Amino acid sequence: MSYNVRHCAGMDLKVDYDRTAAVIARNHPDVVALQELDSMTGSSGHCDQLGELAIRTLYHPVFASAIDYDGGKYGVGILTRETPLSIKRIPLPGEEPRVLLIVELKDYVVACTHLDLEQEQRMASVPIIVEEAQRWTKPFILAGDWNDGPDSELLQTLTQHFTLLSGHEPTYPADEPSACIDYVAAFKSHSVESLESNVIDEPEASDHRPLTVRLLPH
């Protein structure tokens, strides 16, 4: 699952960890790539948001800070059913600095990112992501909010190196989706087949809808 949770604030702007965790639990993903998480910020009541979701879902949490924010941190996270073998945090360019979080699991590697709003910064992130993906001998899965559409230069460039596993169904805004900006892809050094891709009909828990992909590595 890839899910921009907007610091667990729904379309009603209420922060509700139970609601966000329930979306995850209902779909039973093995791995969840999460974007827009606060960690110990004043605006979150000095709460570890990923930790709150991990407690409710019984997953292993891994957080990567992108910036210092409001007395704490702000960034992305990954929840996994199995215990991670290794963790890596790679800074990415951005008007607001961005980050690539890489978690190694037994049979594959999952990376989560939330790319910049500016095209130049998004494009500058591509070679960094590709370089990191090339380091692994296991299948490398990239998930996240890439802030660009299926016909964009970003997608055309990334898909020279990655196979897109998710479809082009809109994910944003959650109440009436009109833009596809959330994706899951696999680095082409390994063959990974997408058996099913779905945008979950969840119009309230965040301003994005969650994206799920069922994968079969070869």
Short mmCIF file of C-alpha atoms in Angstrom, two decimals:
data_model
loop_
_atom_site.label_atom_id
_atom_site.label_comp_id
_atom_site.label_asym_id
_atom_site.label_seq_id
_atom_site.Cartn_x
_atom_site.Cartn_y
_atom_site.Cartn_z
CA MET A 1 0.00 0.00 0.00
CA SER A 2 1.09 3.55 -0.73
CA TYR A 3 -0.78 6.20 1.24
CA ASN A 4 -0.29 9.94 1.71
CA VAL A 5 -1.99 10.31 5.09
CA ARG A 6 -1.61 14.11 5.54
CA HIS A 7 -0.46 13.71 9.16
CA CYS A 8 -3.53 11.52 9.75
CA ALA A 9 -5.91 14.45 9.17
CA GLY A 10 -9.01 13.59 7.16
CA MET A 11 -11.03 15.69 4.77
CA ASP A 12 -12.76 17.01 7.91
CA LEU A 13 -9.27 18.17 9.09
CA LYS A 14 -9.59 16.04 12.24
CA VAL A 15 -6.50 14.03 13.22
CA ASP A 16 -7.75 10.50 13.87
CA TYR A 17 -5.22 7.69 14.24
CA ASP A 18 -7.91 5.07 14.69
CA ARG A 19 -9.47 6.05 11.36
CA THR A 20 -6.15 6.00 9.47
CA ALA A 21 -5.12 2.70 11.06
CA ALA A 22 -8.48 1.15 10.18
CA VAL A 23 -7.92 1.94 6.49
CA ILE A 24 -4.64 0.04 6.64
CA ALA A 25 -6.01 -2.86 8.67
CA ARG A 26 -9.00 -3.38 6.37
CA ASN A 27 -6.71 -3.98 3.39
CA HIS A 28 -4.14 -6.28 5.06
CA PRO A 29 -1.04 -5.06 3.19
CA ASP A 30 2.35 -6.66 3.85
CA VAL A 31 4.02 -3.26 3.53
CA VAL A 32 2.70 0.31 3.75
CA ALA A 33 4.60 3.31 2.33
CA LEU A 34 3.31 6.42 4.10
CA GLN A 35 3.86 10.09 3.30
CA GLU A 36 3.30 13.31 5.29
CA LEU A 37 3.95 12.08 8.82
CA ASP A 38 4.70 14.27 11.85
CA SER A 39 7.02 13.03 14.58
CA MET A 40 6.93 14.78 17.95
CA THR A 41 5.83 18.13 16.46
CA GLY A 42 3.95 20.75 18.43
CA SER A 43 1.04 20.64 15.99
CA SER A 44 0.68 16.88 16.56
CA GLY A 45 0.78 17.26 20.35
CA HIS A 46 4.35 15.88 20.37
CA CYS A 47 3.06 12.57 19.09
CA ASP A 48 4.94 9.88 17.16
CA GLN A 49 2.33 9.48 14.45
CA LEU A 50 3.90 6.43 12.79
CA GLY A 51 4.24 4.83 16.21
CA GLU A 52 0.54 5.42 16.87
CA LEU A 53 -0.33 3.67 13.61
CA ALA A 54 2.09 0.82 14.38
CA ILE A 55 0.49 0.23 17.78
CA ARG A 56 -2.96 0.01 16.20
CA THR A 57 -1.94 -2.20 13.26
CA LEU A 58 0.80 -4.32 14.92
CA TYR A 59 3.30 -3.51 12.16
CA HIS A 60 6.99 -2.63 12.46
CA PRO A 61 7.48 1.15 12.02
CA VAL A 62 10.40 2.85 10.24
CA PHE A 63 10.43 6.65 10.02
CA ALA A 64 12.66 8.92 7.94
CA SER A 65 12.79 12.64 8.63
CA ALA A 66 12.83 15.02 5.67
CA ILE A 67 12.85 18.28 7.66
CA ASP A 68 12.88 19.67 11.18
CA TYR A 69 9.39 21.02 11.79
CA ASP A 70 7.52 22.65 14.70
CA GLY A 71 9.79 21.28 17.42
CA GLY A 72 9.98 17.80 15.88
CA LYS A 73 10.36 16.11 12.51
CA TYR A 74 8.31 15.67 9.33
CA GLY A 75 8.82 12.99 6.71
CA VAL A 76 7.82 9.57 5.44
CA GLY A 77 7.47 6.12 6.96
CA ILE A 78 7.16 2.45 6.17
CA LEU A 79 5.14 -0.14 8.09
CA THR A 80 6.07 -3.80 7.60
CA ARG A 81 4.66 -7.10 8.79
CA GLU A 82 8.10 -8.70 8.96
CA THR A 83 11.08 -7.32 10.84
CA PRO A 84 13.27 -5.13 8.57
CA LEU A 85 16.80 -6.41 7.91
CA SER A 86 18.28 -2.98 7.18
CA ILE A 87 17.23 0.66 6.85
CA LYS A 88 18.69 3.50 4.78
CA ARG A 89 17.76 7.19 4.53
CA ILE A 90 18.80 9.12 1.41
CA PRO A 91 18.30 12.92 1.16
CA LEU A 92 16.58 14.11 -2.02
CA PRO A 93 16.42 17.63 -3.48
CA GLY A 94 13.44 19.89 -2.94
CA GLU A 95 12.39 23.45 -2.22
CA GLU A 96 11.31 21.70 0.95
CA PRO A 97 13.97 18.98 1.38
CA ARG A 98 12.76 15.47 0.58
CA VAL A 99 13.88 11.97 1.51
CA LEU A 100 14.03 8.41 0.16
CA LEU A 101 13.47 5.76 2.84
CA ILE A 102 14.72 2.26 1.95
CA VAL A 103 13.79 -0.81 3.98
CA GLU A 104 15.29 -4.20 3.23
CA LEU A 105 13.11 -7.26 3.85
CA LYS A 106 13.90 -10.96 3.40
CA ASP A 107 12.89 -11.28 -0.25
CA TYR A 108 12.68 -7.69 -1.51
CA VAL A 109 13.41 -4.04 -0.80
CA VAL A 110 10.80 -1.29 -0.42
CA ALA A 111 11.47 2.43 -0.85
CA CYS A 112 9.12 5.27 0.00
CA THR A 113 9.33 8.88 -1.13
CA HIS A 114 7.29 12.06 -1.49
CA LEU A 115 8.74 14.08 -4.36
CA ASP A 116 8.86 17.86 -4.55
CA LEU A 117 6.15 20.11 -5.99
CA GLU A 118 8.67 21.68 -8.40
CA GLN A 119 9.42 19.71 -11.59
CA GLU A 120 13.12 20.59 -11.60
CA GLN A 121 13.52 19.12 -8.11
CA ARG A 122 11.53 16.00 -8.98
CA MET A 123 13.66 15.38 -12.04
CA ALA A 124 16.84 15.90 -10.02
CA SER A 125 15.71 13.11 -7.69
CA VAL A 126 15.53 10.49 -10.46
CA PRO A 127 19.26 9.71 -10.83
CA ILE A 128 19.63 9.48 -7.05
CA ILE A 129 16.75 6.99 -6.82
CA VAL A 130 18.08 4.95 -9.76
CA GLU A 131 21.57 4.84 -8.24
CA GLU A 132 20.18 3.48 -4.97
CA ALA A 133 17.99 0.90 -6.75
CA GLN A 134 21.03 -0.37 -8.66
CA ARG A 135 22.76 -1.30 -5.41
CA TRP A 136 20.38 -4.15 -4.63
CA THR A 137 20.32 -7.76 -5.82
CA LYS A 138 16.76 -8.18 -4.52
CA PRO A 139 13.63 -6.80 -6.22
CA PHE A 140 13.41 -3.06 -5.46
CA ILE A 141 9.91 -1.59 -5.08
CA LEU A 142 9.43 2.20 -5.15
CA ALA A 143 6.20 3.65 -3.77
CA GLY A 144 4.90 7.07 -2.89
CA ASP A 145 3.41 10.41 -3.83
CA TRP A 146 5.43 11.59 -6.83
CA ASN A 147 3.45 14.80 -7.41
CA ASP A 148 3.22 14.27 -11.17
CA GLY A 149 0.86 12.73 -13.72
CA PRO A 150 1.17 9.58 -15.84
CA ASP A 151 2.06 11.56 -19.00
CA SER A 152 4.68 13.74 -17.32
CA GLU A 153 8.40 13.94 -18.09
CA LEU A 154 9.04 12.49 -14.63
CA LEU A 155 7.06 9.33 -15.35
CA GLN A 156 8.57 8.98 -18.83
CA THR A 157 12.06 9.20 -17.31
CA LEU A 158 11.43 6.96 -14.30
CA THR A 159 9.81 4.26 -16.41
CA GLN A 160 13.02 3.94 -18.42
CA HIS A 161 14.37 2.31 -15.26
CA PHE A 162 11.24 1.16 -13.42
CA THR A 163 8.19 -0.86 -14.42
CA LEU A 164 5.01 0.87 -13.29
CA LEU A 165 2.95 -1.63 -11.29
CA SER A 166 0.01 0.62 -10.41
CA GLY A 167 -2.55 1.95 -12.87
CA HIS A 168 -3.53 5.50 -13.81
CA GLU A 169 -6.64 5.69 -11.63
CA PRO A 170 -6.90 9.09 -9.86
CA THR A 171 -5.87 9.20 -6.19
CA TYR A 172 -6.26 12.91 -5.35
CA PRO A 173 -8.23 14.67 -3.94
CA ALA A 174 -9.82 11.92 -1.88
CA ASP A 175 -13.41 13.19 -2.02
CA GLU A 176 -13.51 13.53 -5.83
CA PRO A 177 -10.26 12.14 -7.29
CA SER A 178 -9.13 13.76 -10.53
CA ALA A 179 -5.31 13.38 -10.48
CA CYS A 180 -3.10 10.29 -10.47
CA ILE A 181 0.00 11.24 -8.46
CA ASP A 182 0.54 8.15 -6.25
CA TYR A 183 2.39 5.16 -7.68
CA VAL A 184 4.10 1.82 -7.09
CA ALA A 185 6.90 0.66 -9.42
CA ALA A 186 9.65 -1.98 -9.57
CA PHE A 187 13.24 -1.51 -10.70
CA LYS A 188 13.71 -3.31 -14.00
CA SER A 189 16.70 -5.40 -12.89
CA HIS A 190 14.18 -7.90 -11.48
CA SER A 191 10.95 -9.12 -13.01
CA VAL A 192 7.99 -8.22 -10.78
CA GLU A 193 4.45 -8.82 -11.98
CA SER A 194 1.47 -6.78 -10.85
CA LEU A 195 -1.43 -9.15 -10.29
CA GLU A 196 -3.84 -6.44 -9.19
CA SER A 197 -3.84 -2.67 -8.61
CA ASN A 198 -6.59 -0.77 -6.80
CA VAL A 199 -7.29 2.74 -5.57
CA ILE A 200 -9.27 2.17 -2.39
CA ASP A 201 -12.63 3.91 -2.13
CA GLU A 202 -11.75 5.90 0.99
CA PRO A 203 -12.94 9.51 0.61
CA GLU A 204 -12.56 10.76 4.20
CA ALA A 205 -9.46 9.56 6.10
CA SER A 206 -6.93 11.74 4.18
CA ASP A 207 -6.82 14.10 1.20
CA HIS A 208 -5.37 11.20 -0.86
CA ARG A 209 -6.88 7.79 -1.45
CA PRO A 210 -4.70 4.77 -0.64
CA LEU A 211 -3.26 2.71 -3.47
CA THR A 212 -2.75 -1.06 -3.20
CA VAL A 213 -0.84 -3.37 -5.51
CA ARG A 214 -0.60 -7.17 -5.28
CA LEU A 215 2.76 -8.31 -6.60
CA LEU A 216 4.39 -11.52 -7.76
CA PRO A 217 8.21 -11.54 -8.02
CA HIS A 218 9.83 -13.84 -10.58
#
